[in-house]
């Protein structure tokens, strides 16, 4: 394997890694040699995945964690620190939840559920992982956000709110922690086929509306997002930080001829790259 594309010797924590996009991310990073710790809220599913990964020869361990819980987040990071001798190369904040409702029907519990799971977990796990990432000398954080955090999309105002906040968190941390050798990027997928999203495709009207605004005319696959996350990791290890910029307009500009209004036309995935001097 070309050493430029190897993750041998690298350590990673992937949240929500037993299913969907998280599962694909674990397999992608592990296939390039990374040693990974996975957390998930489902003990049954996690144990099943750990058995599968062991059979594939992947170096993956796991623990049960509800990332919306502060005590469980702290316990998770203590576990990771002990396992990787106080150093962590990669953190993938992947966990995400959605309750799709009209804004007028959301209640306080819905708000807390989205904020604590999607946003608080990413914020505090990034904070808790900072000393481990800094100790590695070239730490990398990847936020699994959503295109709904970039443009208007029918996936619930609370979900979009948290994903937009994750993108801004990535930009802020990229500048603040660059001098610590830690790089932060955000991947913003469009509709991806997984257990959380697939039930919405049963609504023929929703499916037609979604695909009509997607140039490829289909939903994305988890492995496509995983490849982009891996690209972010490689980019982090080899790129020279020069100036702040956000790379996300390119995907929209490719379809700008379709209409003067760009927002409805969504590509399979945006990549928000946050580089700070």
Coordinates of N, CA and C in Angstrom, one line a residue, residues 74-269:
X74 N -17.7 11.2 29.3 CA -16.4 11.3 30.1 C -15.8 9.9 30.3
X75 N -16.7 8.9 30.5 CA -16.2 7.6 30.7 C -15.6 7.1 29.4
X76 N -16.3 7.4 28.3 CA -15.8 7.0 27.0 C -14.4 7.5 26.7
X77 N -14.2 8.8 27.0 CA -12.9 9.4 26.7 C -11.8 8.8 27.6
X78 N -12.2 8.5 28.8 CA -11.2 7.8 29.7 C -10.8 6.5 29.2
X79 N -11.8 5.7 28.6 CA -11.5 4.4 28.0 C -10.6 4.6 26.8
X80 N -10.9 5.6 26.0 CA -10.1 5.8 24.8 C -8.6 6.2 25.2
X81 N -8.5 7.1 26.2 CA -7.2 7.5 26.6 C -6.3 6.4 27.1
X82 N -6.9 5.5 27.9 CA -6.2 4.3 28.4 C -5.8 3.4 27.3
X83 N -6.7 3.2 26.4 CA -6.5 2.2 25.3 C -5.4 2.7 24.3
X84 N -5.4 4.0 24.1 CA -4.4 4.5 23.1 C -3.3 5.3 23.7
X85 N -3.0 5.0 25.0 CA -1.9 5.6 25.7 C -1.9 7.2 25.7
X86 N -3.1 7.7 25.8 CA -3.2 9.2 25.9 C -3.1 9.9 24.6
X87 N -3.1 9.2 23.5 CA -3.0 9.8 22.2 C -4.1 9.4 21.3
X88 N -4.7 10.3 20.5 CA -5.7 10.0 19.6 C -5.4 10.7 18.3
X89 N -5.5 10.0 17.2 CA -5.2 10.7 15.9 C -6.5 11.3 15.3
X90 N -7.5 10.5 15.3 CA -8.8 10.8 14.6 C -10.0 10.7 15.5
X91 N -10.8 11.8 15.4 CA -12.1 11.7 16.1 C -13.2 12.0 15.0
X92 N -14.1 11.0 14.8 CA -15.2 11.2 13.9 C -16.5 11.4 14.7
X93 N -17.0 12.6 14.7 CA -18.3 12.9 15.4 C -19.4 12.5 14.4
X94 N -19.9 11.3 14.5 CA -20.8 10.7 13.5 C -22.2 10.7 14.0
X95 N -22.4 10.5 15.3 CA -23.8 10.3 15.8 C -24.8 11.4 15.3
X96 N -25.9 10.9 14.9 CA -27.0 11.9 14.5 C -28.4 11.3 14.6
X97 N -29.3 12.1 15.1 CA -30.7 11.7 15.2 C -31.6 12.7 14.5
X98 N -32.8 12.3 14.1 CA -33.8 13.2 13.6 C -35.2 12.8 13.9
X99 N -36.0 13.8 14.3 CA -37.5 13.6 14.4 C -38.1 14.5 13.4
X100 N -38.6 14.0 12.4 CA -39.1 14.8 11.3 C -40.6 15.3 11.6
X101 N -40.7 16.5 11.9 CA -42.0 17.1 12.2 C -42.1 18.6 11.6
X102 N -43.3 19.1 11.4 CA -43.4 20.5 11.2 C -42.9 21.3 12.4
X103 N -42.3 22.4 12.3 CA -41.8 23.2 13.4 C -42.8 23.5 14.4
X104 N -44.1 23.7 14.0 CA -45.2 24.0 14.9 C -45.5 22.9 15.8
X105 N -45.1 21.7 15.5 CA -45.4 20.5 16.3 C -44.3 20.0 17.2
X106 N -43.1 20.6 17.1 CA -42.0 20.3 18.0 C -42.3 20.7 19.4
X107 N -41.9 19.9 20.4 CA -42.0 20.2 21.8 C -40.6 20.3 22.5
X108 N -40.6 20.7 23.7 CA -39.3 20.9 24.4 C -38.4 19.6 24.4
X109 N -39.0 18.5 24.5 CA -38.3 17.2 24.5 C -37.6 17.0 23.2
X110 N -38.3 17.4 22.1 CA -37.7 17.2 20.7 C -36.4 18.1 20.6
X111 N -36.6 19.3 21.1 CA -35.4 20.3 21.0 C -34.2 19.7 21.8
X112 N -34.5 19.3 23.0 CA -33.4 18.8 23.9 C -32.8 17.5 23.2
X113 N -33.6 16.7 22.7 CA -33.1 15.4 22.0 C -32.2 15.7 20.9
X114 N -32.5 16.6 20.0 CA -31.6 17.0 18.9 C -30.4 17.7 19.4
X115 N -30.5 18.7 20.2 CA -29.4 19.4 20.7 C -28.4 18.5 21.4
X116 N -28.9 17.7 22.4 CA -27.9 16.9 23.2 C -27.3 15.8 22.4
X117 N -28.0 15.2 21.5 CA -27.4 14.1 20.7 C -26.5 14.6 19.5
X118 N -27.0 15.5 18.8 CA -26.3 15.9 17.6 C -25.2 17.0 17.9
X119 N -25.5 18.0 18.7 CA -24.6 19.1 18.8 C -23.8 19.0 20.1
X120 N -24.4 18.8 21.2 CA -23.6 18.7 22.5 C -22.6 17.6 22.4
X121 N -23.0 16.5 21.9 CA -22.0 15.4 21.8 C -20.8 15.7 21.0
X122 N -21.0 16.4 19.8 CA -19.9 16.8 19.0 C -19.0 17.8 19.7
X123 N -19.7 18.8 20.4 CA -18.9 19.8 21.0 C -18.1 19.3 22.2
X124 N -18.7 18.5 23.1 CA -18.0 18.1 24.3 C -17.0 16.9 24.0
X125 N -17.3 16.1 23.0 CA -16.3 15.0 22.7 C -15.1 15.7 22.0
X126 N -15.3 16.7 21.2 CA -14.2 17.4 20.7 C -13.3 18.1 21.8
X127 N -14.0 18.7 22.7 CA -13.4 19.3 23.9 C -12.6 18.3 24.7
X128 N -13.2 17.1 25.0 CA -12.6 16.1 25.8 C -11.4 15.4 25.1
X129 N -11.5 15.4 23.8 CA -10.5 14.7 23.0 C -9.3 15.6 22.7
X130 N -9.4 16.9 22.9 CA -8.4 17.9 22.6 C -7.0 17.5 23.1
X131 N -6.8 17.2 24.4 CA -5.5 16.8 24.9 C -4.9 15.5 24.2
X132 N -5.8 14.6 23.9 CA -5.4 13.4 23.2 C -4.9 13.6 21.8
X133 N -5.7 14.5 21.1 CA -5.4 14.8 19.7 C -4.1 15.7 19.6
X134 N -4.0 16.6 20.6 CA -2.8 17.4 20.6 C -1.5 16.6 20.9
X135 N -1.7 15.6 21.8 CA -0.6 14.7 22.1 C -0.1 13.9 20.9
X136 N -1.0 13.6 20.0 CA -0.6 12.8 18.8 C 0.3 13.6 17.9
X137 N 0.2 14.9 17.9 CA 1.0 15.7 17.0 C 0.4 16.1 15.7
X138 N -0.7 15.4 15.3 CA -1.3 15.7 14.1 C -2.8 15.1 14.1
X139 N -3.5 15.7 15.1 CA -4.9 15.2 15.3 C -5.8 15.7 14.2
X140 N -6.9 15.0 14.1 CA -7.9 15.3 13.0 C -9.3 15.0 13.6
X141 N -10.2 16.0 13.4 CA -11.6 15.8 13.7 C -12.5 15.9 12.5
X142 N -13.4 15.0 12.3 CA -14.3 15.1 11.2 C -15.7 15.1 11.7
X143 N -16.5 16.1 11.4 CA -17.9 16.2 11.8 C -18.7 15.7 10.7
X144 N -19.6 14.7 11.0 CA -20.6 14.3 10.0 C -21.8 15.1 10.2
X145 N -21.9 16.1 9.3 CA -23.0 17.1 9.4 C -24.1 16.7 8.4
X146 N -24.6 17.6 7.7 CA -25.7 17.4 6.7 C -25.8 18.5 5.7
X147 N -26.2 18.2 4.5 CA -26.5 19.3 3.6 C -27.6 20.2 4.1
X148 N -28.4 19.6 5.0 CA -29.5 20.4 5.6 C -29.0 21.5 6.5
X149 N -27.7 21.5 6.9 CA -27.1 22.5 7.6 C -26.4 23.6 6.8
X150 N -26.5 23.4 5.4 CA -25.9 24.3 4.5 C -27.0 25.1 3.7
X151 N -28.0 24.3 3.2 CA -29.1 24.9 2.4 C -30.4 24.5 3.0
X152 N -31.5 25.1 2.5 CA -32.8 24.7 3.0 C -33.2 23.4 2.5
X153 N -33.7 22.5 3.4 CA -34.0 21.2 3.1 C -35.1 20.7 4.0
X154 N -36.0 19.8 3.5 CA -37.1 19.3 4.2 C -36.7 18.1 5.1
X155 N -36.0 18.4 6.2 CA -35.6 17.4 7.1 C -35.7 17.8 8.5
X156 N -36.6 18.8 8.8 CA -36.9 19.2 10.1 C -36.0 20.4 10.6
X157 N -36.6 21.4 11.1 CA -35.8 22.6 11.4 C -34.8 22.3 12.6
X158 N -35.2 21.5 13.5 CA -34.3 21.2 14.6 C -33.0 20.4 14.1
X159 N -33.2 19.5 13.3 CA -32.1 18.7 12.7 C -31.2 19.7 11.9
X160 N -31.8 20.5 11.1 CA -31.0 21.4 10.3 C -30.2 22.4 11.2
X161 N -30.9 22.9 12.2 CA -30.3 23.8 13.2 C -29.0 23.2 13.8
X162 N -29.1 21.9 14.2 CA -27.9 21.3 14.8 C -26.8 21.0 13.8
X163 N -27.2 20.7 12.6 CA -26.1 20.4 11.6 C -25.5 21.7 11.1
X164 N -26.2 22.8 11.0 CA -25.6 24.1 10.7 C -24.6 24.5 11.8
X165 N -25.0 24.3 13.1 CA -24.2 24.6 14.2 C -22.9 23.8 14.2
X166 N -23.0 22.5 13.8 CA -21.8 21.7 13.7 C -20.8 22.2 12.6
X167 N -21.4 22.7 11.5 CA -20.5 23.2 10.5 C -19.7 24.5 11.0
X168 N -20.4 25.3 11.8 CA -19.8 26.5 12.3 C -18.8 26.1 13.4
X169 N -19.1 25.1 14.2 CA -18.2 24.6 15.2 C -16.9 24.1 14.5
X170 N -17.0 23.5 13.4 CA -15.9 23.0 12.7 C -15.0 24.2 12.2
X171 N -15.6 25.2 11.7 CA -14.9 26.4 11.3 C -14.1 27.0 12.5
X172 N -14.8 27.2 13.6 CA -14.3 27.8 14.7 C -13.1 27.1 15.3
X173 N -13.3 25.8 15.5 CA -12.2 24.9 16.1 C -11.0 24.8 15.1
X174 N -11.3 24.8 13.8 CA -10.2 24.7 12.9 C -9.2 25.9 13.0
X175 N -9.8 27.0 13.3 CA -8.9 28.2 13.5 C -8.3 28.2 14.9
X176 N -9.1 27.8 15.9 CA -8.6 27.9 17.3 C -7.5 26.9 17.6
X177 N -7.7 25.7 17.0 CA -6.8 24.6 17.4 C -5.7 24.3 16.3
X178 N -5.6 25.1 15.3 CA -4.6 24.8 14.3 C -3.2 24.8 14.8
X179 N -3.0 25.7 15.8 CA -1.6 25.8 16.4 C -1.3 24.6 17.3
X180 N -2.3 23.9 17.6 CA -2.1 22.6 18.4 C -1.9 21.4 17.5
X181 N -1.9 21.7 16.2 CA -1.7 20.6 15.2 C -2.9 19.8 15.0
X182 N -4.1 20.4 15.3 CA -5.4 19.7 15.1 C -6.1 20.3 14.0
X183 N -6.6 19.5 13.1 CA -7.4 20.0 11.9 C -8.8 19.5 12.0
X184 N -9.7 20.3 11.6 CA -11.1 20.0 11.7 C -11.8 20.2 10.4
X185 N -12.6 19.2 9.9 CA -13.4 19.3 8.7 C -14.8 18.9 9.0
X186 N -15.7 19.3 8.1 CA -17.1 18.8 8.2 C -17.5 18.3 6.9
X187 N -18.1 17.1 6.9 CA -18.7 16.5 5.8 C -20.2 16.6 5.8
X188 N -20.8 17.1 4.8 CA -22.3 17.4 4.8 C -23.0 16.6 3.8
X189 N -23.4 15.4 4.1 CA -24.1 14.5 3.1 C -25.5 15.0 2.8
X190 N -26.0 14.7 1.6 CA -27.4 14.8 1.3 C -28.1 13.5 1.8
X191 N -29.2 13.2 1.3 CA -30.0 12.0 1.8 C -29.2 10.7 1.5
X192 N -28.9 10.0 2.6 CA -28.1 8.8 2.5 C -28.9 7.6 3.0
X193 N -28.8 6.5 2.2 CA -29.6 5.3 2.5 C -29.1 4.6 3.8
X194 N -29.9 4.7 4.9 CA -29.6 4.0 6.1 C -30.9 3.8 6.9
X195 N -30.8 3.1 8.0 CA -32.0 2.8 8.8 C -32.8 4.0 9.2
X196 N -32.0 5.1 9.5 CA -32.7 6.3 9.9 C -33.4 7.1 8.8
X197 N -32.9 7.0 7.6 CA -33.4 7.8 6.5 C -34.4 7.1 5.6
X198 N -34.2 5.8 5.4 CA -34.9 5.0 4.5 C -36.5 5.1 4.6
X199 N -37.0 5.1 5.9 CA -38.4 5.1 6.0 C -39.1 6.3 5.4
X200 N -38.3 7.4 5.2 CA -38.9 8.6 4.6 C -39.1 8.4 3.1
X201 N -38.3 7.5 2.5 CA -38.5 7.3 1.1 C -39.8 6.5 0.8
X202 N -40.5 6.0 1.8 CA -41.8 5.4 1.6 C -42.8 6.4 1.2
X203 N -42.6 7.7 1.5 CA -43.4 8.7 1.1 C -43.1 9.1 -0.3
X204 N -43.9 8.7 -1.3 CA -43.6 8.9 -2.7 C -43.4 10.4 -3.1
X205 N -44.2 11.2 -2.4 CA -44.1 12.6 -2.7 C -42.8 13.2 -2.2
X206 N -42.4 12.8 -1.0 CA -41.1 13.3 -0.5 C -39.9 12.8 -1.3
X207 N -40.0 11.5 -1.7 CA -39.0 10.9 -2.5 C -38.8 11.6 -3.9
X208 N -40.0 11.9 -4.5 CA -39.9 12.6 -5.8 C -39.3 14.0 -5.7
X209 N -39.8 14.7 -4.6 CA -39.2 16.1 -4.4 C -37.7 16.0 -4.1
X210 N -37.3 15.1 -3.3 CA -35.9 15.0 -3.0 C -35.0 14.7 -4.2
X211 N -35.4 13.7 -5.0 CA -34.6 13.3 -6.1 C -34.7 14.3 -7.2
X212 N -35.8 15.0 -7.4 CA -35.8 16.1 -8.4 C -34.8 17.2 -8.1
X213 N -34.4 17.3 -6.9 CA -33.5 18.4 -6.5 C -32.0 17.9 -6.4
X214 N -31.8 16.6 -6.7 CA -30.5 16.0 -6.6 C -30.0 15.7 -8.0
X215 N -29.0 16.3 -8.5 CA -28.5 16.1 -9.9 C -28.3 14.6 -10.3
X216 N -27.8 13.8 -9.3 CA -27.7 12.3 -9.7 C -29.0 11.6 -9.6
X217 N -30.0 12.2 -9.1 CA -31.3 11.6 -9.1 C -31.5 10.3 -8.2
X218 N -30.7 10.3 -7.2 CA -30.7 9.1 -6.3 C -30.2 9.5 -4.9
X219 N -30.4 8.7 -3.9 CA -29.9 8.9 -2.6 C -28.4 8.4 -2.6
X220 N -27.6 8.9 -1.7 CA -26.3 8.4 -1.5 C -26.1 7.1 -0.8
X221 N -25.0 6.5 -0.8 CA -24.7 5.3 -0.1 C -23.7 5.6 1.0
X222 N -23.8 4.9 2.2 CA -22.9 5.2 3.3 C -21.5 5.1 2.9
X223 N -21.1 4.2 2.0 CA -19.7 4.1 1.7 C -19.2 5.3 0.9
X224 N -20.1 6.0 0.3 CA -19.6 7.2 -0.4 C -19.2 8.3 0.6
X225 N -20.0 8.4 1.7 CA -19.6 9.4 2.7 C -18.3 8.9 3.4
X226 N -18.2 7.6 3.6 CA -17.0 7.1 4.3 C -15.8 7.4 3.5
X227 N -15.8 7.3 2.2 CA -14.7 7.6 1.4 C -14.3 9.1 1.5
X228 N -15.3 10.0 1.7 CA -15.0 11.4 1.8 C -14.4 11.7 3.2
X229 N -14.9 11.0 4.2 CA -14.3 11.1 5.6 C -12.8 10.7 5.5
X230 N -12.6 9.5 4.9 CA -11.2 9.1 4.7 C -10.3 10.1 4.0
X231 N -10.9 10.7 3.0 CA -10.1 11.8 2.3 C -9.8 12.9 3.2
X232 N -10.7 13.3 4.1 CA -10.5 14.4 5.1 C -9.3 14.0 6.0
X233 N -9.3 12.7 6.4 CA -8.2 12.3 7.3 C -6.9 12.3 6.6
X234 N -6.8 11.9 5.3 CA -5.6 11.9 4.6 C -5.1 13.4 4.4
X235 N -6.1 14.2 4.0 CA -5.8 15.6 3.8 C -5.2 16.2 5.0
X236 N -5.8 15.9 6.2 CA -5.3 16.4 7.4 C -3.8 16.1 7.7
X237 N -3.4 14.9 7.3 CA -2.1 14.4 7.6 C -1.0 15.0 6.6
X238 N -1.4 15.5 5.5 CA -0.4 15.9 4.5 C -0.5 17.3 4.0
X239 N -1.6 18.1 4.3 CA -1.7 19.4 3.7 C -1.1 20.5 4.5
X240 N -0.6 21.5 3.9 CA 0.0 22.7 4.5 C -1.1 23.7 4.7
X241 N -1.3 24.1 6.0 CA -2.3 25.1 6.2 C -1.9 26.5 5.8
X242 N -2.6 27.1 4.9 CA -2.2 28.4 4.3 C -3.1 29.5 4.7
X243 N -4.4 29.4 4.5 CA -5.4 30.4 4.8 C -6.7 29.8 5.0
X244 N -7.6 30.6 5.7 CA -9.0 30.1 5.9 C -9.8 30.1 4.6
X245 N -10.5 29.0 4.4 CA -11.4 28.9 3.3 C -12.4 27.9 3.5
X246 N -13.6 28.0 2.8 CA -14.6 27.0 2.9 C -14.9 26.5 1.5
X247 N -14.7 25.2 1.2 CA -15.0 24.6 -0.1 C -16.3 23.9 0.0
X248 N -17.3 24.6 -0.5 CA -18.7 24.0 -0.6 C -19.4 24.6 -1.8
X249 N -19.0 25.7 -2.3 CA -19.7 26.4 -3.4 C -19.6 25.6 -4.7
X250 N -18.5 24.9 -4.8 CA -18.2 24.2 -6.1 C -19.4 23.2 -6.4
X251 N -19.8 22.5 -5.5 CA -20.9 21.5 -5.8 C -22.2 22.2 -6.3
X252 N -22.5 23.4 -5.7 CA -23.6 24.1 -6.2 C -23.4 24.8 -7.5
X253 N -22.2 25.3 -7.8 CA -21.9 26.0 -9.0 C -22.0 25.1 -10.2
X254 N -21.8 23.8 -10.0 CA -21.8 22.8 -11.1 C -23.2 22.7 -11.7
X255 N -24.2 23.0 -10.8 CA -25.6 22.9 -11.3 C -26.3 24.3 -11.4
X256 N -25.4 25.4 -11.4 CA -26.0 26.7 -11.4 C -26.8 27.0 -12.6
X257 N -26.5 26.3 -13.7 CA -27.2 26.6 -15.0 C -28.7 26.1 -14.9
X258 N -29.0 25.3 -14.0 CA -30.3 24.8 -13.9 C -31.3 25.8 -13.5
X259 N -30.9 26.7 -12.6 CA -31.9 27.7 -12.1 C -31.1 28.8 -11.5
X260 N -31.7 30.0 -11.4 CA -31.1 31.1 -10.8 C -31.1 30.9 -9.3
X261 N -32.0 30.1 -8.8 CA -32.0 29.8 -7.4 C -31.3 28.5 -7.1
X262 N -30.2 28.6 -6.4 CA -29.3 27.4 -6.3 C -29.8 26.4 -5.2
X263 N -30.4 27.0 -4.1 CA -30.7 26.2 -3.0 C -31.4 24.8 -3.2
X264 N -32.4 24.8 -4.2 CA -33.1 23.5 -4.3 C -32.3 22.4 -4.9
X265 N -31.1 22.7 -5.5 CA -30.4 21.7 -6.2 C -29.3 21.1 -5.4
X266 N -29.4 19.9 -4.9 CA -28.5 19.4 -4.0 C -27.7 18.3 -4.6
X267 N -26.4 18.3 -4.3 CA -25.5 17.2 -4.7 C -25.5 16.1 -3.7
X268 N -25.0 15.0 -4.0 CA -25.0 13.9 -3.0 C -24.3 14.3 -1.7
X269 N -23.2 15.1 -1.8 CA -22.5 15.4 -0.6 C -21.7 16.7 -0.8

